Each structure stands twice: as C-alpha cells, then as structure tokens.
Amino acid sequence: MGNSMWYAFLNDELCYVSLWVFACLIAVIFLWQTTLQLAAHLRRLATFTDPLQHFHRVPDWRLSWVKRHLLYAPLWRNRHNREMRLSRAINMGTLPSRFHALLLAFLVTMNVVLCTVTIPFGSKESTVAELIRNRTGYMATVNLFPLLVMAGRNNPLIPLLRVPFDTWNLLHRWLGRIVLLEAVAHVVAWGVPKVQMYGWKVMLATLSKPFMFNGLMCMVAMLAILIQSPSPIRHAFYETFLHLHIALACIALGFVWHHVYRYSCKFYLYAGVAFWAFERLTRLLVLLHRNFRPGARTTAYIEPLPGDTLRITLQVARPWRFAPGQHLFLCIPSVGGWTSHPFSVAWAGDTAPEHEKCLKNTLDLPPSSAPAAIALLVRRRTGFTDNLFKRVVAHQHALRSPMAYHDDPVSLPALQSPTGPPLRLPALIEGPYTSHHTLTSYGTILLVAGGVGITHCLPFLPDLLRGYAAGTVAARRITLVWIVQSPEHLEWIRPWMTEVLAMEGRRTVLRVKLFVTRPRNPREIQSPSATVEMFAGRPDVSMLVRMEAAAQVGAMGVVCCGSGGLSDEVRKACRSVVGGTVVDYFEEGFSW
Ligand SMILES: Cc1cc2nc3c(=O)[nH]c(=O)nc-3n(C[C@H](O)[C@H](O)[C@H](O)COP(=O)(O)OP(=O)(O)OC[C@H]3O[C@@H](n4cnc5c(N)ncnc54)[C@H](O)[C@@H]3O)c2cc1C
Ligand SMILES: *[C@@H]1O[C@H](CO)[C@@H](O)[C@H](O)[C@H]1NC(C)=O
C-alpha cells in the first residue's frame, strides 16, 4: 500500500515535470525572441545616426552558425516545404526543419523517459506492468493539456513567442501521436497481464465494465483520428477532415473524462478542455464583434480576375488598423456554409479608382462613413474557392443578359467597369491574425512571391515606403520579386501597384522584378522602366539573393511566400549567404 502511494505520488510529480519542461521551453524561446526583438529595435534606432549601416552587415559567426545549421536548415539537404508527392493527387506532406525535428525528437524522448523512469524493471512482471500502465495513463492525460492549447488559432503563445500557427500545428500533430502511443501502451500494459493470468474471456468480459469501456472507446476514437489524419487525406479533403477530427476529438475527450475523473490527473484534462472552450468562445466573440454593428454588416464584393482568380473586397462592419502580414478567415455562408478559409490581406484602404467608384455606387454610403475596404486575392482551388468562382461567373453571365439588367438596380451605375459590377454577398470574417514579423529594422529587404503569394508580400511595400519617407524605418533597398505564369496575372495587383509606384521615394529604394514563366509571345515581356523590370522564364533565385547580398545595406530580411519548391530554393540561397552577411529569413507557406 505504501509502495503504491509512493508511485501515485511519483506519477503526479512526473506530470509536473512534463509541464515544467514545457514552461522552461517557453521561457527560453521567449528570452530568445525578446533579445532578437530588442536587437532589431536597436538596429533600427542606430540607422538614424549611421545611415550607411555598415555595422549591421557584419555577421556574428555564432548566430550565423545557428541560423545556417539549425534554424533555417531543412532536415537533410534542401527539401523542406516542397511536398513529397506520390502522384499529382497524393500529397505525402512535407519534412520538418532541422530545428523542428530536434524539438520533436526531444518531446518524444522526454515522454519515453517520463514513462519509464523510476520503474523497477527487475521486479515482478505484473507489478512492472501495473506501474507502466498507471504511468502511461497519467502521461497521456497530462499531454492533453498542451495538445489542446496548441490546436487553437487564438493560442496566446503565438503573439507571446512570435511562433507562427503552423509550427504549433506541427507540434499538435506530434503530441497527438505521443498521446496515442501512450494510450496504446496503457491498454497493452493492462490487457497482456490480464490475458496471461485469466485468459481472453475474462479480459474481454472486463471490458464491459463502464470504467474499462470508457477507456476503450476513447482509444477507438483516437485510433480513428490517427487513421483519418495523414497528410494526403488531410490535404485532399480538408473540410471533411476538420469536421470529423473535431467530432472524434470530442468523443475521445468525453469518454476519457469518465475514465479519469477519479484520478488526480483529471485536472489536466479539465484545464485542456476549458482552454479549448475558451478559445472557441473567443473566436465567436471576435466574429460577432468584427461583423455586426448597428446599421452595418460585413459584405464581400467579388470580381473575377484573369487566371482563375477572384478579388474579394470586404466592407467590414468594424475595420481595424491594418498591418502588413495579416490574414483573416473568410466565411461566406451562402457559398461555403459555416466553413471558413484563411486568406492574406492583399491590400487595405482605398481600392482601385474604378473599383472604388463602383463600390461607392453600390453601397449608397456617404464616402466618409464608408469604412476602409480590405481586399483579398483568392486563387481558385477545388472546394470553397471553386464554388465561389462558379457563383461569380454565373453572376457575370446573368448580368450580360438583358433581363437581369432591369432586375438588379445595383448593376446600373457600374456598367462602365470592364467586367461588370461585382457580386455582392454577406460575409463573415474572423481575424485579423498577424504573422509577427516586422521588417522595419532591415536596411535591405527582399520579398519573393510566387503567384498568389503576392498577397503576403505586397502590403509590406506601402508600409516600408511610408516609413522611408517619414524616416522611421531602416529600409534603403527594397526588392520585390514576383513570379507569375502569365502576363495577365499582373492584372491582379495592377491598381495597387500603380499606387505603390507613385509613392514618395520609391524610385530610390524600390525595385520590382517580374518573372513571367509562360509568356505567350516574347513581345509581351517589356520592362516598363529601370526600376520595374520584366523577364521571361523562372528566376535564378540563388543569383538574385547573392546580388542583393552583394549590394546589401545594413541587415537583410528575406520574405518568401510561394510554392513549397520556391521557398526551398529561397531558403537554400539564404543559407548560402548567411555567414557572409546578416540575413534573416521568413516564410509563409499558405498551408498547414
Ligand atoms: C495563412 C494563410 C494565408 C493564405 N492566403 C491566401 C491568399 O491570400 N490567397 C489564396 O488564394 N489562398 C490563400 N491561402 C490558401 C487558402 O486558404 C486555400 O487555398 C483555400 O482555403 C482553399 O479552399 P478550398 O476549399 O477551395 O480548398 P481545396 O481545394 O479543398 O484544398 C486546397 C488546399 O487548401 C487547404 N485548405 C482547404 N481548406 C482550408 C481551410 N479551411 N483552412 C486551411 N487550409 C485549407 C487544404 O489543405 C488543401 O491543401 C492561405 C492559406 C493560409 C494558411
Ligand atoms: C495503479 O493505479 C490504481 C488505480 O488508481 C491503484 O489502485 C494501484 O495501486 C496503482 N498501482 C501501483 C503499483 O501504483
């Protein structure tokens, strides 16, 4: 009896150990990020006394080593984000980076150690099995807390540690696998001695006791989660995956609740569930706050653009002060039901002149009271975005027929715009969520965008140019590289680009390089000016990065948003120059 009390005490203590390790990791990352933040702030301040910023080009070899071999390094050679495909349809997922892989290995090792430490393996088999059974049960439960915290978009650790959601998502998946393995060990350590001592019949009969049954059902639900969550399935049927995943997780939690409520580890479960419920509530409140105001609702104006893309201009009931790098979740109930999809904000504030005219006309709002518009560019995929695209095309067709012309008074004032007036639908948005990387302290900034990835990069330009004109940022050399398939894709951002190119100081700091990979004829590819150049074909990314590094002013910040293959190239190029100069690399993948 004394012995088992001692072991129960140990189980509780080891649960604390596991949570303390998480707390220490959080503290270390917080210190690291705060130091970097502080360094960036000082660097930005220093540019006011040292405009040439020579000092900030000089790398610290230790930091460079860490970036090159750990933080920015893919697991093996170069592959990180490019998906491993068996065929066009089957996406086997991506490899974690070296740092992430180490972190995951650490988590797994920690759990193996915590499940086995202090267990006297030399003693009687049945005692060892019982101890392991109890321990793995406790460890599986304590892990539910971080598991549930990491699942949420509104995880407070995201802004605190400036660690993006996709990293938490990776940890969430691995912690889920750890919990499942611990649960399996728990069941095996219970079942094997039972069978050995009393035979299968008794073991199966015991399963019908409520306590055992609840545990078993939780196990079954978790196995079902495992089966439905591999990357190919997740990516192919994301919505289905998500709904089923949440339902199965609720089932598993409900059963395990009844299984553990007698043990002290139940508090970890309660804490996890409370956090999850709180996160959901936060989302609901954000949604209500953002989209409903007396006399105003959020409305989406949707227009087709060349190349299977839509421009969605959102008239938000309660707008916010926009900062570059933000994304939001868009829900259009009449097209996608309650599902919401993440999109980066491509532009905020005034929209294109002709577009704005048509917005004002359709809105019947005096210009001053019209809240700033938030614009998205949405590439057509196969689910919600496809349905939305079809809806818009059908709307455009209907407008061309003379019947609809009279039905729809909204269409009248805007007929001069080339594609007809936008489709107008009630929408709900949730956000904004921020990427938390600021580029204000870099003398040299390279933005690399592939296709619709431009939405993540574009908003940094007006922000940095305004800062340059006001003398509040370190930026002296900004380069935007945009890779598109066809020249007509340039239309996506034409009005906004016109605005950027007209900004003060842009001729001195901003260079734009457009790469058209599939031009229809070579004459289309003409550079409008020396600072806005156009090329045919794919860029040599490593040469571009080396050119920037050679002409670098101050520290360099590189942002990439594009396909997995493109980010891997940019990552590799950055790693190759990181020891010679100061380079920070940021990536936005558009998926998790
Ligand atoms: C932070 C972020 C910013 C993004 N910004 C843009 C943008 O500016 N422009 C743009 O065109 N696309 C953007 N995307 C991608 C966009 O969210 C997906 O293309 C869109 O959700 C696909 O919807 P679908 O139903 O048509 O997808 P499907 O064709 O069914 O799936 C295509 C891919 O999108 C993923 N996906 C589908 N639904 C969701 C969802 N609800 N949440 C997360 N991923 C999902 C799937 O895993 C799948 O790999 C962004 C994604 C993220 C994570
Ligand atoms: C394992 O847990 C059970 C249930 O709490 C308890 O009765 C038993 O004594 C524990 N066994 C050991 C060896 O600690």
PDB file of N, CA, C and O and ligand atoms in Angstrom, residues 91 153 234-239 242 327-329 339-346 376-387 452-453 455-456 588-592, ligand 1:
ATOM      1  N   ASN A  91      -0.517  13.815 -51.797  1.00  0.00           N
ATOM      2  CA  ASN A  91       0.482  14.679 -51.227  1.00  0.00           C
ATOM      3  C   ASN A  91       0.908  14.078 -49.899  1.00  0.00           C
ATOM      4  O   ASN A  91       0.140  13.988 -48.966  1.00  0.00           O
ATOM      5  N   ARG A 153      -6.279  28.670 -32.870  1.00  0.00           N
ATOM      6  CA  ARG A 153      -5.732  29.834 -33.571  1.00  0.00           C
ATOM      7  C   ARG A 153      -5.429  30.958 -32.614  1.00  0.00           C
ATOM      8  O   ARG A 153      -4.579  31.791 -32.874  1.00  0.00           O
ATOM      9  N   ARG A 234      -5.710  14.642 -45.223  1.00  0.00           N
ATOM     10  CA  ARG A 234      -5.964  15.974 -44.685  1.00  0.00           C
ATOM     11  C   ARG A 234      -5.979  17.015 -45.797  1.00  0.00           C
ATOM     12  O   ARG A 234      -6.852  17.881 -45.845  1.00  0.00           O
ATOM     13  N   HIS A 235      -5.003  16.922 -46.688  1.00  0.00           N
ATOM     14  CA  HIS A 235      -4.923  17.942 -47.730  1.00  0.00           C
ATOM     15  C   HIS A 235      -5.964  17.745 -48.821  1.00  0.00           C
ATOM     16  O   HIS A 235      -6.419  18.712 -49.419  1.00  0.00           O
ATOM     17  N   ALA A 236      -6.330  16.498 -49.049  1.00  0.00           N
ATOM     18  CA  ALA A 236      -7.284  16.267 -50.136  1.00  0.00           C
ATOM     19  C   ALA A 236      -8.711  16.631 -49.712  1.00  0.00           C
ATOM     20  O   ALA A 236      -9.485  17.139 -50.507  1.00  0.00           O
ATOM     21  N   PHE A 237      -9.049  16.356 -48.457  1.00  0.00           N
ATOM     22  CA  PHE A 237     -10.423  16.639 -48.006  1.00  0.00           C
ATOM     23  C   PHE A 237     -10.370  17.446 -46.718  1.00  0.00           C
ATOM     24  O   PHE A 237     -10.774  16.964 -45.659  1.00  0.00           O
ATOM     25  N   TYR A 238      -9.825  18.659 -46.803  1.00  0.00           N
ATOM     26  CA  TYR A 238      -9.564  19.397 -45.578  1.00  0.00           C
ATOM     27  C   TYR A 238     -10.806  19.618 -44.732  1.00  0.00           C
ATOM     28  O   TYR A 238     -10.800  19.388 -43.523  1.00  0.00           O
ATOM     29  N   GLU A 239     -11.886  20.053 -45.358  1.00  0.00           N
ATOM     30  CA  GLU A 239     -13.114  20.349 -44.590  1.00  0.00           C
ATOM     31  C   GLU A 239     -13.634  19.102 -43.890  1.00  0.00           C
ATOM     32  O   GLU A 239     -13.975  19.132 -42.707  1.00  0.00           O
ATOM     33  N   LEU A 242     -11.460  18.166 -41.052  1.00  0.00           N
ATOM     34  CA  LEU A 242     -11.586  19.041 -39.885  1.00  0.00           C
ATOM     35  C   LEU A 242     -12.834  18.704 -39.069  1.00  0.00           C
ATOM     36  O   LEU A 242     -12.771  18.577 -37.842  1.00  0.00           O
ATOM     37  N   HIS A 327      -3.538  37.915 -41.881  1.00  0.00           N
ATOM     38  CA  HIS A 327      -4.511  37.130 -42.631  1.00  0.00           C
ATOM     39  C   HIS A 327      -5.788  37.017 -41.810  1.00  0.00           C
ATOM     40  O   HIS A 327      -5.803  37.326 -40.620  1.00  0.00           O
ATOM     41  N   LEU A 328      -6.842  36.634 -42.485  1.00  0.00           N
ATOM     42  CA  LEU A 328      -8.111  36.502 -41.795  1.00  0.00           C
ATOM     43  C   LEU A 328      -8.808  35.243 -42.293  1.00  0.00           C
ATOM     44  O   LEU A 328      -8.396  34.637 -43.281  1.00  0.00           O
ATOM     45  N   PHE A 329      -9.835  34.853 -41.592  1.00  0.00           N
ATOM     46  CA  PHE A 329     -10.617  33.706 -42.025  1.00  0.00           C
ATOM     47  C   PHE A 329     -11.921  34.228 -42.608  1.00  0.00           C
ATOM     48  O   PHE A 329     -12.620  35.016 -41.973  1.00  0.00           O
ATOM     49  N   THR A 339     -18.109  26.966 -43.055  1.00  0.00           N
ATOM     50  CA  THR A 339     -16.667  26.764 -43.142  1.00  0.00           C
ATOM     51  C   THR A 339     -15.963  28.101 -43.375  1.00  0.00           C
ATOM     52  O   THR A 339     -16.493  28.978 -44.047  1.00  0.00           O
ATOM     53  N   SER A 340     -14.797  28.222 -42.805  1.00  0.00           N
ATOM     54  CA  SER A 340     -14.043  29.459 -43.013  1.00  0.00           C
ATOM     55  C   SER A 340     -12.655  29.120 -43.524  1.00  0.00           C
ATOM     56  O   SER A 340     -12.075  28.103 -43.165  1.00  0.00           O
ATOM     57  N   HIS A 341     -12.147  29.993 -44.386  1.00  0.00           N
ATOM     58  CA  HIS A 341     -10.871  29.734 -45.045  1.00  0.00           C
ATOM     59  C   HIS A 341      -9.907  30.891 -44.833  1.00  0.00           C
ATOM     60  O   HIS A 341     -10.305  32.044 -44.896  1.00  0.00           O
ATOM     61  N   PRO A 342      -8.645  30.565 -44.611  1.00  0.00           N
ATOM     62  CA  PRO A 342      -7.667  31.629 -44.362  1.00  0.00           C
ATOM     63  C   PRO A 342      -7.195  32.305 -45.653  1.00  0.00           C
ATOM     64  O   PRO A 342      -6.908  31.630 -46.630  1.00  0.00           O
ATOM     65  N   PHE A 343      -7.140  33.633 -45.622  1.00  0.00           N
ATOM     66  CA  PHE A 343      -6.588  34.392 -46.751  1.00  0.00           C
ATOM     67  C   PHE A 343      -5.795  35.575 -46.228  1.00  0.00           C
ATOM     68  O   PHE A 343      -6.195  36.207 -45.259  1.00  0.00           O
ATOM     69  N   SER A 344      -4.688  35.860 -46.899  1.00  0.00           N
ATOM     70  CA  SER A 344      -3.888  37.026 -46.516  1.00  0.00           C
ATOM     71  C   SER A 344      -4.572  38.280 -47.022  1.00  0.00           C
ATOM     72  O   SER A 344      -5.158  38.278 -48.103  1.00  0.00           O
ATOM     73  N   VAL A 345      -4.448  39.346 -46.275  1.00  0.00           N
ATOM     74  CA  VAL A 345      -4.992  40.622 -46.729  1.00  0.00           C
ATOM     75  C   VAL A 345      -3.999  41.208 -47.726  1.00  0.00           C
ATOM     76  O   VAL A 345      -2.844  41.459 -47.398  1.00  0.00           O
ATOM     77  N   ALA A 346      -4.450  41.380 -48.959  1.00  0.00           N
ATOM     78  CA  ALA A 346      -3.542  41.837 -50.010  1.00  0.00           C
ATOM     79  C   ALA A 346      -3.419  43.365 -50.015  1.00  0.00           C
ATOM     80  O   ALA A 346      -2.394  43.911 -50.401  1.00  0.00           O
ATOM     81  N   LEU A 376      -8.802  40.972 -50.797  1.00  0.00           N
ATOM     82  CA  LEU A 376      -8.136  39.672 -50.849  1.00  0.00           C
ATOM     83  C   LEU A 376      -8.009  39.247 -52.299  1.00  0.00           C
ATOM     84  O   LEU A 376      -8.817  39.634 -53.138  1.00  0.00           O
ATOM     85  N   LEU A 377      -6.995  38.449 -52.587  1.00  0.00           N
ATOM     86  CA  LEU A 377      -6.926  37.782 -53.881  1.00  0.00           C
ATOM     87  C   LEU A 377      -7.047  36.298 -53.604  1.00  0.00           C
ATOM     88  O   LEU A 377      -6.307  35.763 -52.786  1.00  0.00           O
ATOM     89  N   VAL A 378      -7.968  35.670 -54.281  1.00  0.00           N
ATOM     90  CA  VAL A 378      -8.222  34.262 -53.979  1.00  0.00           C
ATOM     91  C   VAL A 378      -8.027  33.418 -55.224  1.00  0.00           C
ATOM     92  O   VAL A 378      -8.669  33.654 -56.250  1.00  0.00           O
ATOM     93  N   ARG A 379      -7.124  32.510 -55.135  1.00  0.00           N
ATOM     94  CA  ARG A 379      -6.862  31.601 -56.245  1.00  0.00           C
ATOM     95  C   ARG A 379      -7.850  30.447 -56.178  1.00  0.00           C
ATOM     96  O   ARG A 379      -8.114  29.919 -55.106  1.00  0.00           O
ATOM     97  N   ARG A 380      -8.343  30.084 -57.336  1.00  0.00           N
ATOM     98  CA  ARG A 380      -9.321  29.004 -57.371  1.00  0.00           C
ATOM     99  C   ARG A 380      -8.669  27.655 -57.098  1.00  0.00           C
ATOM    100  O   ARG A 380      -7.698  27.293 -57.770  1.00  0.00           O
ATOM    101  N   ARG A 381      -9.195  26.949 -56.093  1.00  0.00           N
ATOM    102  CA  ARG A 381      -8.759  25.565 -55.843  1.00  0.00           C
ATOM    103  C   ARG A 381      -9.948  24.662 -56.123  1.00  0.00           C
ATOM    104  O   ARG A 381     -10.720  24.975 -56.998  1.00  0.00           O
ATOM    105  N   THR A 382     -10.123  23.621 -55.319  1.00  0.00           N
ATOM    106  CA  THR A 382     -11.174  22.677 -55.708  1.00  0.00           C
ATOM    107  C   THR A 382     -12.396  22.655 -54.793  1.00  0.00           C
ATOM    108  O   THR A 382     -13.366  21.971 -55.089  1.00  0.00           O
ATOM    109  N   GLY A 383     -12.364  23.365 -53.674  1.00  0.00           N
ATOM    110  CA  GLY A 383     -13.505  23.293 -52.762  1.00  0.00           C
ATOM    111  C   GLY A 383     -14.300  24.581 -52.739  1.00  0.00           C
ATOM    112  O   GLY A 383     -14.906  24.991 -53.733  1.00  0.00           O
ATOM    113  N   PHE A 384     -14.252  25.250 -51.613  1.00  0.00           N
ATOM    114  CA  PHE A 384     -14.963  26.508 -51.420  1.00  0.00           C
ATOM    115  C   PHE A 384     -14.613  27.540 -52.492  1.00  0.00           C
ATOM    116  O   PHE A 384     -15.482  28.186 -53.069  1.00  0.00           O
ATOM    117  N   THR A 385     -13.319  27.672 -52.767  1.00  0.00           N
ATOM    118  CA  THR A 385     -12.902  28.692 -53.723  1.00  0.00           C
ATOM    119  C   THR A 385     -13.451  28.392 -55.123  1.00  0.00           C
ATOM    120  O   THR A 385     -13.777  29.306 -55.871  1.00  0.00           O
ATOM    121  N   ASP A 386     -13.566  27.116 -55.434  1.00  0.00           N
ATOM    122  CA  ASP A 386     -14.125  26.724 -56.721  1.00  0.00           C
ATOM    123  C   ASP A 386     -15.615  27.078 -56.787  1.00  0.00           C
ATOM    124  O   ASP A 386     -16.091  27.650 -57.780  1.00  0.00           O
ATOM    125  N   ASN A 387     -16.339  26.771 -55.726  1.00  0.00           N
ATOM    126  CA  ASN A 387     -17.767  27.106 -55.696  1.00  0.00           C
ATOM    127  C   ASN A 387     -17.993  28.603 -55.800  1.00  0.00           C
ATOM    128  O   ASN A 387     -18.899  29.063 -56.490  1.00  0.00           O
ATOM    129  N   VAL A 452      -0.081  33.702 -56.271  1.00  0.00           N
ATOM    130  CA  VAL A 452      -0.970  34.417 -55.362  1.00  0.00           C
ATOM    131  C   VAL A 452      -0.280  34.729 -54.031  1.00  0.00           C
ATOM    132  O   VAL A 452      -0.797  35.486 -53.204  1.00  0.00           O
ATOM    133  N   GLY A 453       0.929  34.185 -53.843  1.00  0.00           N
ATOM    134  CA  GLY A 453       1.729  34.529 -52.664  1.00  0.00           C
ATOM    135  C   GLY A 453       2.028  36.013 -52.578  1.00  0.00           C
ATOM    136  O   GLY A 453       2.466  36.505 -51.540  1.00  0.00           O
ATOM    137  N   THR A 455       0.025  38.231 -52.182  1.00  0.00           N
ATOM    138  CA  THR A 455      -0.849  38.844 -51.172  1.00  0.00           C
ATOM    139  C   THR A 455      -0.124  39.026 -49.849  1.00  0.00           C
ATOM    140  O   THR A 455      -0.402  39.957 -49.117  1.00  0.00           O
ATOM    141  N   HIS A 456       0.787  38.132 -49.549  1.00  0.00           N
ATOM    142  CA  HIS A 456       1.501  38.263 -48.286  1.00  0.00           C
ATOM    143  C   HIS A 456       2.580  39.343 -48.373  1.00  0.00           C
ATOM    144  O   HIS A 456       2.844  40.046 -47.409  1.00  0.00           O
ATOM    145  N   GLU A 588       6.175  32.175 -45.463  1.00  0.00           N
ATOM    146  CA  GLU A 588       4.740  31.968 -45.250  1.00  0.00           C
ATOM    147  C   GLU A 588       4.302  30.896 -46.236  1.00  0.00           C
ATOM    148  O   GLU A 588       4.482  31.048 -47.434  1.00  0.00           O
ATOM    149  N   GLY A 589       3.768  29.810 -45.715  1.00  0.00           N
ATOM    150  CA  GLY A 589       3.524  28.662 -46.592  1.00  0.00           C
ATOM    151  C   GLY A 589       2.133  28.573 -47.182  1.00  0.00           C
ATOM    152  O   GLY A 589       1.907  27.840 -48.123  1.00  0.00           O
ATOM    153  N   PHE A 590       1.135  29.290 -46.622  1.00  0.00           N
ATOM    154  CA  PHE A 590      -0.253  29.204 -47.088  1.00  0.00           C
ATOM    155  C   PHE A 590      -0.857  27.832 -46.859  1.00  0.00           C
ATOM    156  O   PHE A 590      -1.825  27.460 -47.522  1.00  0.00           O
ATOM    157  N   SER A 591      -0.290  27.051 -45.972  1.00  0.00           N
ATOM    158  CA  SER A 591      -0.936  25.771 -45.679  1.00  0.00           C
ATOM    159  C   SER A 591      -0.410  25.247 -44.358  1.00  0.00           C
ATOM    160  O   SER A 591       0.606  25.704 -43.861  1.00  0.00           O
ATOM    161  N   TRP A 592      -1.142  24.322 -43.787  1.00  0.00           N
ATOM    162  CA  TRP A 592      -0.656  23.638 -42.591  1.00  0.00           C
ATOM    163  C   TRP A 592      -1.166  22.233 -42.576  1.00  0.00           C
ATOM    164  O   TRP A 592      -1.980  21.858 -43.370  1.00  0.00           O
TER     165      TRP A 592
HETATM  166  C1  LIG B   1      -2.210  31.923 -43.568  1.00  0.00           C
HETATM  167  C2  LIG B   1      -2.769  31.585 -44.927  1.00  0.00           C
HETATM  168  C3  LIG B   1      -2.950  32.589 -45.862  1.00  0.00           C
HETATM  169  C4  LIG B   1      -3.483  32.291 -47.119  1.00  0.00           C
HETATM  170  N1  LIG B   1      -3.642  33.312 -48.026  1.00  0.00           N
HETATM  171  C5  LIG B   1      -4.154  33.039 -49.247  1.00  0.00           C
HETATM  172  C6  LIG B   1      -4.347  34.084 -50.211  1.00  0.00           C
HETATM  173  O1  LIG B   1      -4.066  35.260 -49.946  1.00  0.00           O
HETATM  174  N2  LIG B   1      -4.863  33.761 -51.422  1.00  0.00           N
HETATM  175  C7  LIG B   1      -5.195  32.461 -51.739  1.00  0.00           C
HETATM  176  O2  LIG B   1      -5.681  32.234 -52.854  1.00  0.00           O
HETATM  177  N3  LIG B   1      -5.022  31.471 -50.858  1.00  0.00           N
HETATM  178  C8  LIG B   1      -4.506  31.713 -49.623  1.00  0.00           C
HETATM  179  N4  LIG B   1      -4.338  30.694 -48.726  1.00  0.00           N
HETATM  180  C9  LIG B   1      -4.719  29.339 -49.119  1.00  0.00           C
HETATM  181  C10 LIG B   1      -6.230  29.175 -48.986  1.00  0.00           C
HETATM  182  O3  LIG B   1      -6.631  29.193 -47.641  1.00  0.00           O
HETATM  183  C11 LIG B   1      -6.700  27.854 -49.588  1.00  0.00           C
HETATM  184  O4  LIG B   1      -6.338  27.836 -50.942  1.00  0.00           O
HETATM  185  C12 LIG B   1      -8.215  27.729 -49.502  1.00  0.00           C
HETATM  186  O5  LIG B   1      -8.616  27.565 -48.164  1.00  0.00           O
HETATM  187  C13 LIG B   1      -8.649  26.559 -50.329  1.00  0.00           C
HETATM  188  O6  LIG B   1     -10.038  26.335 -50.165  1.00  0.00           O
HETATM  189  P1  LIG B   1     -10.761  25.178 -50.997  1.00  0.00           P
HETATM  190  O7  LIG B   1     -11.947  24.698 -50.211  1.00  0.00           O
HETATM  191  O8  LIG B   1     -11.045  25.653 -52.381  1.00  0.00           O
HETATM  192  O9  LIG B   1      -9.595  24.118 -50.935  1.00  0.00           O
HETATM  193  P2  LIG B   1      -9.338  22.672 -51.506  1.00  0.00           P
HETATM  194  O10 LIG B   1      -9.144  22.667 -52.982  1.00  0.00           O
HETATM  195  O11 LIG B   1     -10.327  21.730 -50.924  1.00  0.00           O
HETATM  196  O12 LIG B   1      -7.906  22.433 -50.817  1.00  0.00           O
HETATM  197  C14 LIG B   1      -6.738  23.090 -51.286  1.00  0.00           C
HETATM  198  C15 LIG B   1      -5.728  23.204 -50.149  1.00  0.00           C
HETATM  199  O13 LIG B   1      -6.179  24.208 -49.222  1.00  0.00           O
HETATM  200  C16 LIG B   1      -6.133  23.699 -47.885  1.00  0.00           C
HETATM  201  N5  LIG B   1      -7.344  24.157 -47.178  1.00  0.00           N
HETATM  202  C17 LIG B   1      -8.617  23.960 -47.566  1.00  0.00           C
HETATM  203  N6  LIG B   1      -9.485  24.491 -46.687  1.00  0.00           N
HETATM  204  C18 LIG B   1      -8.742  25.031 -45.704  1.00  0.00           C
HETATM  205  C19 LIG B   1      -9.052  25.712 -44.504  1.00  0.00           C
HETATM  206  N7  LIG B   1     -10.328  25.935 -44.132  1.00  0.00           N
HETATM  207  N8  LIG B   1      -8.046  26.120 -43.721  1.00  0.00           N
HETATM  208  C20 LIG B   1      -6.763  25.893 -44.073  1.00  0.00           C
HETATM  209  N9  LIG B   1      -6.398  25.255 -45.194  1.00  0.00           N
HETATM  210  C21 LIG B   1      -7.371  24.831 -46.011  1.00  0.00           C
HETATM  211  C22 LIG B   1      -6.133  22.194 -47.993  1.00  0.00           C
HETATM  212  O14 LIG B   1      -5.308  21.606 -47.026  1.00  0.00           O
HETATM  213  C23 LIG B   1      -5.581  21.915 -49.355  1.00  0.00           C
HETATM  214  O15 LIG B   1      -4.208  21.604 -49.294  1.00  0.00           O
HETATM  215  C24 LIG B   1      -3.819  30.958 -47.451  1.00  0.00           C
HETATM  216  C25 LIG B   1      -3.646  29.966 -46.520  1.00  0.00           C
HETATM  217  C26 LIG B   1      -3.124  30.247 -45.268  1.00  0.00           C
HETATM  218  C27 LIG B   1      -2.967  29.150 -44.269  1.00  0.00           C
END
